Amino acid sequence: MMSLRDESRPFSVVGGYLGSGKTTLLNQVLTAAHGRRLALVINDFGAVGVDADLLDRGDGRTLELPGGCVCCQPSGGIAAAMRDVKQMTPAADGVVVEVSGVGDPTGVMPWGDHPGLRRGVCLVCVDTQAVVAQLADRWVAETVRGQLLAADAYLLTKTDLVGRHRVEEVIGLLRSLVEDPLFTSDRVEAAGWIITGTTGTASRSAGGTSGAHAQQHRTATIAATGPIDGERLASTLDELPGVARLKGTLRTSDERRALVQVAGEHRALTDLGPWGAAAGHGRLVLIVDGSQDVAGAAARIAAWLAAGAPEGGTSEPVVEVP
Amino acid sequence: MTEQTTYTARLVRTLDPARPTAEAVLVRSGRVRAVGTLEELASYGDSRLDTSFADAVLMPGFVEAHAHIMSGGMWRNVYVGYYDRTSPDGRLWPGCTTLDAVLDRLRDADQKLDDPDQALMAWGLDPINFPGERLDRRHLDSVSSTRPVCVAHQSLHVMTVNTVLLRHGGVDGSCRVEGVVMAADGEPTGELQEPPAMGLMTSIPPLLRFDFDGEALWSFGADARNQGVTTLADLGCTFLTDDDDVASLRAIVDDPQFPARLSVFHMGGGLAGGGDPGAAAARLRHLRTTSSDKLQLGHVKLVLDGSIQGFTARLMEPGYLRGDAVGQWLIAPEQFRDLFSHFHRAGLTVHVHCNGDESTELFLETVEAELTEHPRPDHRHTVTHSQLTTPAQYRRMRALGMCANIFANHLWYWGDVHHDLTLGPDRAARMNAAATALRHQVPISLHSDSPVTPLDALATASYGASRTTPGGRVIGEHERISVADALHCMTLGAAFQLKLDHVVGSLEAGKHADFAVLDDDPFEVDAPEQLRELTVHGSVVGGCWFPAGG
């Protein structure tokens, strides 16, 4: 829960593949915003947009983004919209950005670290009718998978159109991607998360279609103190423990920027290009469930990292457990 | 009787295989009436003899089928790129090959700014050229410790700013925004990577403008004039939906002083653009009927993926050289099919940005499905960039009646990067496969995508013919095309894709009298690289002479 004296405003992101219910959810957000002035940055691509009546009724203000990708465009797009958001007087009580149907919310969330804002919720809409097929689709499987991995929380949509079995299947699918996913099929609840920028009040009802994290998460950081051998790390990726989340970049011995991502049993190592001028050798941020041994997991990750030192080199990672 | 002019030249290259060379061109009312010997031209009655080009070689004016009006606007900022570049006013900006040269250029520009608070904006820096050295805020503080200084990198995904500008943006060691690079001392280096970090600098104007920009348009035309380019395409404009903007566009391009013809494509989706495709298609059908001799409206651009060097182009197996990136769609496939279908059924020509082969694949599948339902003769749908289009895809394009506009300039500017980092030697050798396209009889052209690379048709032809990098490495010798084919690409080839080959692209009776005026014969160079050494004296557009600036 945000403290009453916290003057930063939540910055939330709504993602999800084409047709997953983002616009319907945004209309719910506007309905439920009541007196709050929300800056809603919408992706006006298709013919169907946010309900104009709802926009007129509230004090809310919307900024239309030209269609397409908000996350990778150097200027125009979200950059132009965020410029406008910052110039609003009085300032908006919160910012909600809708990512395009093929957009990856990951690239948008860092805007939430701008002065005066704080990262709210990254919510991804999951079309229970279509998501199973989308994850096997020839063209968009990785796009949809990337969106699901980027989310803090999920809204399961069209649950009234599918059987109980399908809903269970989708929940199982989310669980196979991320540990203890936070999801709801209640649009009102999801809108509340977006408006407040927090899921702190959500409660878990195991086995149901509305659930929350059972406990607070615990975190640790593991900072590298020397370069690592990218190929060696790639070959030992499976040795990383399955944890709720592990993410960060590492500097390789050939001066590349390697992105490490673990979400549940999904592990990935991605080359992000040259390391550049940044100092240090990178670090990983670990998140585990409160019931798990964070120090133990961090130590295993540190050992994995240490074994990734180049031939003949050593580097003892520094582990910090708050 | 209407006045006629006979232009003599050392040589006229017509690009028309039926009459490939001539002594002179006879022009009436802005159109070619005839080409031939002086004796032949005498049959057409009296004419004024113009010998201004008697020592020059005349070609049909070049056609650039993929550039952007905004490239004219880049020159409001200071160029600090590694390679020589000529601004539209004809000034040569020597490449800054050291960081000291970059800083000298900035200091020079700083002295020329009167307003002490005005931001100094620069563009074109490519850190890949300065291994082991990195521009940071201290360098820029040495340029000015009072005025904001911002250097945009070539990729436009990174910028470096000075301490004053960081302070304006409220950025210090406590900033947590991803992409704000911190030094060992915990303070920002001044480098800001990707939009969220760059977006902290709200006190400076954005480098690229997407709205109507008349000043940029005039510069764009001047740039073309300097290169002998007489027909341009702006590939992706978002303001054709606005009547006032269209009127402003028309007023400038139809101005007799504007030195080029221009085809403005509607950005139908991806990156920007949007709205109801049915309404957009109907409007474009209408706008098409309002085209003039100089301004063509009615074509559509769609963007499917990102860039290869940004690892956002959609690649099929075997993908990128390293990592597991597969690229990024800018339009969902379903949405793409819907958009394309609307524009195709409205009878419009669609050029689709496909850098990766998977984007090409989706485009081809869509065209095939759409043509099956709605057959259409002579659509000239074009894969633009077409960087990784495979031989099988070219065969299919031939069968579907499609064209390719190939990004030859990438071979020179990023060939080494693709060879070493993004694709590896084999795939790099196959990229921008102009020879394969010609082997499969796909109509092609080559392009600059200015401002991404400079607008310079002869240079673009040279890159397609030589496929060398600045270091001298040849990227795929078997994909080289002949100089004659490359020059065809930059004239009739490009005109065909714009559906303007009946009026420009060659010097034939009845076509516009559009010439590139050169100091020598590009068909007779000893090596393709020499195309870049030729001097362009200027352009003739509809019989009007526009000498190159400078």
PDB file of C-alpha atoms in Angstrom, chain A residues 17-18 44-47 66-69 71-76 78 83 86 100 102-104 107-108 110-111 113-115 117 119 138-140 142-143 254 256-257 268-271 273 276-279, chain B residues 134 156-157 176-178 181-184 195-196 198-202 204-206 208 210 269-275 314 322-324 326 328-335 337 339 358 361-362 365 421:
ATOM      1  CA  TYR A  17      -2.460  -9.556 -27.391  1.00  0.00           C
ATOM      2  CA  LEU A  18      -4.878  -8.151 -29.934  1.00  0.00           C
ATOM      3  CA  ASP A  44      -5.507   4.153 -31.063  1.00  0.00           C
ATOM      4  CA  PHE A  45      -4.847   1.721 -33.845  1.00  0.00           C
ATOM      5  CA  GLY A  46      -8.029   0.094 -34.935  1.00  0.00           C
ATOM      6  CA  ALA A  47     -11.499   1.409 -35.447  1.00  0.00           C
ATOM      7  CA  PRO A  66      -0.399   6.860 -32.917  1.00  0.00           C
ATOM      8  CA  GLY A  67      -0.895   3.148 -33.458  1.00  0.00           C
ATOM      9  CA  GLY A  68       1.947   0.721 -33.411  1.00  0.00           C
ATOM     10  CA  CYS A  69       4.699   0.021 -31.054  1.00  0.00           C
ATOM     11  CA  CYS A  71       8.062   0.514 -26.635  1.00  0.00           C
ATOM     12  CA  CYS A  72      10.693   0.706 -29.330  1.00  0.00           C
ATOM     13  CA  GLN A  73      10.101   3.967 -31.088  1.00  0.00           C
ATOM     14  CA  PRO A  74      12.848   6.488 -30.381  1.00  0.00           C
ATOM     15  CA  SER A  75      10.629   9.536 -30.598  1.00  0.00           C
ATOM     16  CA  GLY A  76       7.016  10.266 -31.274  1.00  0.00           C
ATOM     17  CA  ILE A  78       5.121   7.249 -25.981  1.00  0.00           C
ATOM     18  CA  ARG A  83       6.001  14.844 -22.619  1.00  0.00           C
ATOM     19  CA  LYS A  86       4.314  15.845 -17.651  1.00  0.00           C
ATOM     20  CA  SER A 100      -0.214  -2.269 -28.572  1.00  0.00           C
ATOM     21  CA  VAL A 102       2.085  -6.900 -30.150  1.00  0.00           C
ATOM     22  CA  GLY A 103       3.940  -4.574 -27.791  1.00  0.00           C
ATOM     23  CA  ASP A 104       6.177  -5.807 -25.013  1.00  0.00           C
ATOM     24  CA  GLY A 107      10.155  -1.559 -22.475  1.00  0.00           C
ATOM     25  CA  VAL A 108       7.417   0.731 -21.192  1.00  0.00           C
ATOM     26  CA  PRO A 110      10.880   2.078 -16.950  1.00  0.00           C
ATOM     27  CA  TRP A 111       8.921   5.280 -17.622  1.00  0.00           C
ATOM     28  CA  ASP A 113      10.748   5.476 -12.614  1.00  0.00           C
ATOM     29  CA  HIS A 114      10.585   9.035 -13.893  1.00  0.00           C
ATOM     30  CA  PRO A 115      10.530  11.764 -11.248  1.00  0.00           C
ATOM     31  CA  LEU A 117       5.987   8.682 -10.779  1.00  0.00           C
ATOM     32  CA  ARG A 119       5.948   1.914 -10.994  1.00  0.00           C
ATOM     33  CA  ARG A 138       3.509 -19.731 -36.002  1.00  0.00           C
ATOM     34  CA  TRP A 139       3.764 -15.949 -36.007  1.00  0.00           C
ATOM     35  CA  VAL A 140       3.067 -14.684 -32.519  1.00  0.00           C
ATOM     36  CA  GLU A 142       7.048 -15.602 -28.660  1.00  0.00           C
ATOM     37  CA  THR A 143       5.272 -12.254 -28.687  1.00  0.00           C
ATOM     38  CA  ASP A 254      33.913 -10.260 -24.795  1.00  0.00           C
ATOM     39  CA  ARG A 256      28.677  -8.051 -24.373  1.00  0.00           C
ATOM     40  CA  ARG A 257      25.579  -7.344 -22.289  1.00  0.00           C
ATOM     41  CA  ALA A 268      16.743 -17.478 -20.780  1.00  0.00           C
ATOM     42  CA  LEU A 269      20.043 -15.818 -21.628  1.00  0.00           C
ATOM     43  CA  THR A 270      19.852 -13.087 -24.262  1.00  0.00           C
ATOM     44  CA  ASP A 271      22.582 -11.063 -25.888  1.00  0.00           C
ATOM     45  CA  GLY A 273      24.504  -6.025 -27.643  1.00  0.00           C
ATOM     46  CA  GLY A 276      29.009  -0.013 -23.490  1.00  0.00           C
ATOM     47  CA  ALA A 277      30.592   2.416 -21.069  1.00  0.00           C
ATOM     48  CA  ALA A 278      28.720   1.419 -17.927  1.00  0.00           C
ATOM     49  CA  ALA A 279      30.781   0.699 -14.844  1.00  0.00           C
TER      50      ALA A 279
ATOM     51  CA  ARG B 134      33.119   6.793 -25.143  1.00  0.00           C
ATOM     52  CA  LEU B 156      18.535   7.403 -32.525  1.00  0.00           C
ATOM     53  CA  HIS B 157      18.113   4.992 -29.593  1.00  0.00           C
ATOM     54  CA  ARG B 176      16.654   4.959 -11.049  1.00  0.00           C
ATOM     55  CA  VAL B 177      15.423   5.075 -14.627  1.00  0.00           C
ATOM     56  CA  GLU B 178      16.761   2.176 -16.674  1.00  0.00           C
ATOM     57  CA  VAL B 181      24.285   5.041 -17.567  1.00  0.00           C
ATOM     58  CA  MET B 182      26.161   5.535 -14.305  1.00  0.00           C
ATOM     59  CA  ALA B 183      29.935   5.883 -13.955  1.00  0.00           C
ATOM     60  CA  ALA B 184      32.067   4.151 -11.319  1.00  0.00           C
ATOM     61  CA  PRO B 195      13.231   6.084 -24.878  1.00  0.00           C
ATOM     62  CA  PRO B 196      12.494   5.979 -21.120  1.00  0.00           C
ATOM     63  CA  MET B 198      16.041   9.793 -23.257  1.00  0.00           C
ATOM     64  CA  GLY B 199      12.544  10.934 -22.305  1.00  0.00           C
ATOM     65  CA  LEU B 200      13.930  12.521 -19.121  1.00  0.00           C
ATOM     66  CA  MET B 201      15.290  15.331 -21.298  1.00  0.00           C
ATOM     67  CA  THR B 202      12.031  17.206 -21.765  1.00  0.00           C
ATOM     68  CA  ILE B 204      14.969  19.965 -25.602  1.00  0.00           C
ATOM     69  CA  PRO B 205      12.887  19.465 -28.736  1.00  0.00           C
ATOM     70  CA  PRO B 206      12.529  15.967 -30.193  1.00  0.00           C
ATOM     71  CA  LEU B 208      12.442  13.804 -35.372  1.00  0.00           C
ATOM     72  CA  PHE B 210       6.246  13.607 -37.656  1.00  0.00           C
ATOM     73  CA  GLY B 269       0.028   1.168 -39.723  1.00  0.00           C
ATOM     74  CA  GLY B 270       3.055   0.321 -37.615  1.00  0.00           C
ATOM     75  CA  LEU B 271       5.198   3.013 -35.966  1.00  0.00           C
ATOM     76  CA  ALA B 272       2.448   5.540 -36.477  1.00  0.00           C
ATOM     77  CA  GLY B 273      -0.708   5.939 -38.480  1.00  0.00           C
ATOM     78  CA  GLY B 274      -3.913   4.212 -37.708  1.00  0.00           C
ATOM     79  CA  GLY B 275      -7.578   4.984 -37.601  1.00  0.00           C
ATOM     80  CA  ARG B 314      11.601 -10.689 -37.436  1.00  0.00           C
ATOM     81  CA  ARG B 322      23.880 -14.876 -31.170  1.00  0.00           C
ATOM     82  CA  GLY B 323      21.188 -14.904 -28.549  1.00  0.00           C
ATOM     83  CA  ASP B 324      17.637 -16.047 -28.924  1.00  0.00           C
ATOM     84  CA  VAL B 326      13.422 -13.363 -32.838  1.00  0.00           C
ATOM     85  CA  GLN B 328       9.389  -7.740 -32.877  1.00  0.00           C
ATOM     86  CA  TRP B 329       6.189  -7.275 -34.829  1.00  0.00           C
ATOM     87  CA  LEU B 330       5.020  -3.685 -35.140  1.00  0.00           C
ATOM     88  CA  ILE B 331       1.609  -4.820 -36.343  1.00  0.00           C
ATOM     89  CA  ALA B 332      -0.156  -7.981 -35.225  1.00  0.00           C
ATOM     90  CA  PRO B 333      -0.474 -10.423 -38.146  1.00  0.00           C
ATOM     91  CA  GLU B 334      -4.299 -10.354 -38.001  1.00  0.00           C
ATOM     92  CA  GLN B 335      -4.264  -6.571 -38.037  1.00  0.00           C
ATOM     93  CA  ARG B 337      -4.071  -8.823 -42.974  1.00  0.00           C
ATOM     94  CA  LEU B 339      -5.183  -3.380 -43.170  1.00  0.00           C
ATOM     95  CA  GLU B 358       9.777 -13.669 -41.447  1.00  0.00           C
ATOM     96  CA  GLU B 361       7.025 -14.354 -45.382  1.00  0.00           C
ATOM     97  CA  LEU B 362       3.960 -12.901 -43.658  1.00  0.00           C
ATOM     98  CA  GLU B 365       1.297 -15.163 -47.486  1.00  0.00           C
ATOM     99  CA  LEU B 421      27.639  -9.366 -34.880  1.00  0.00           C
TER     100      LEU B 421
END
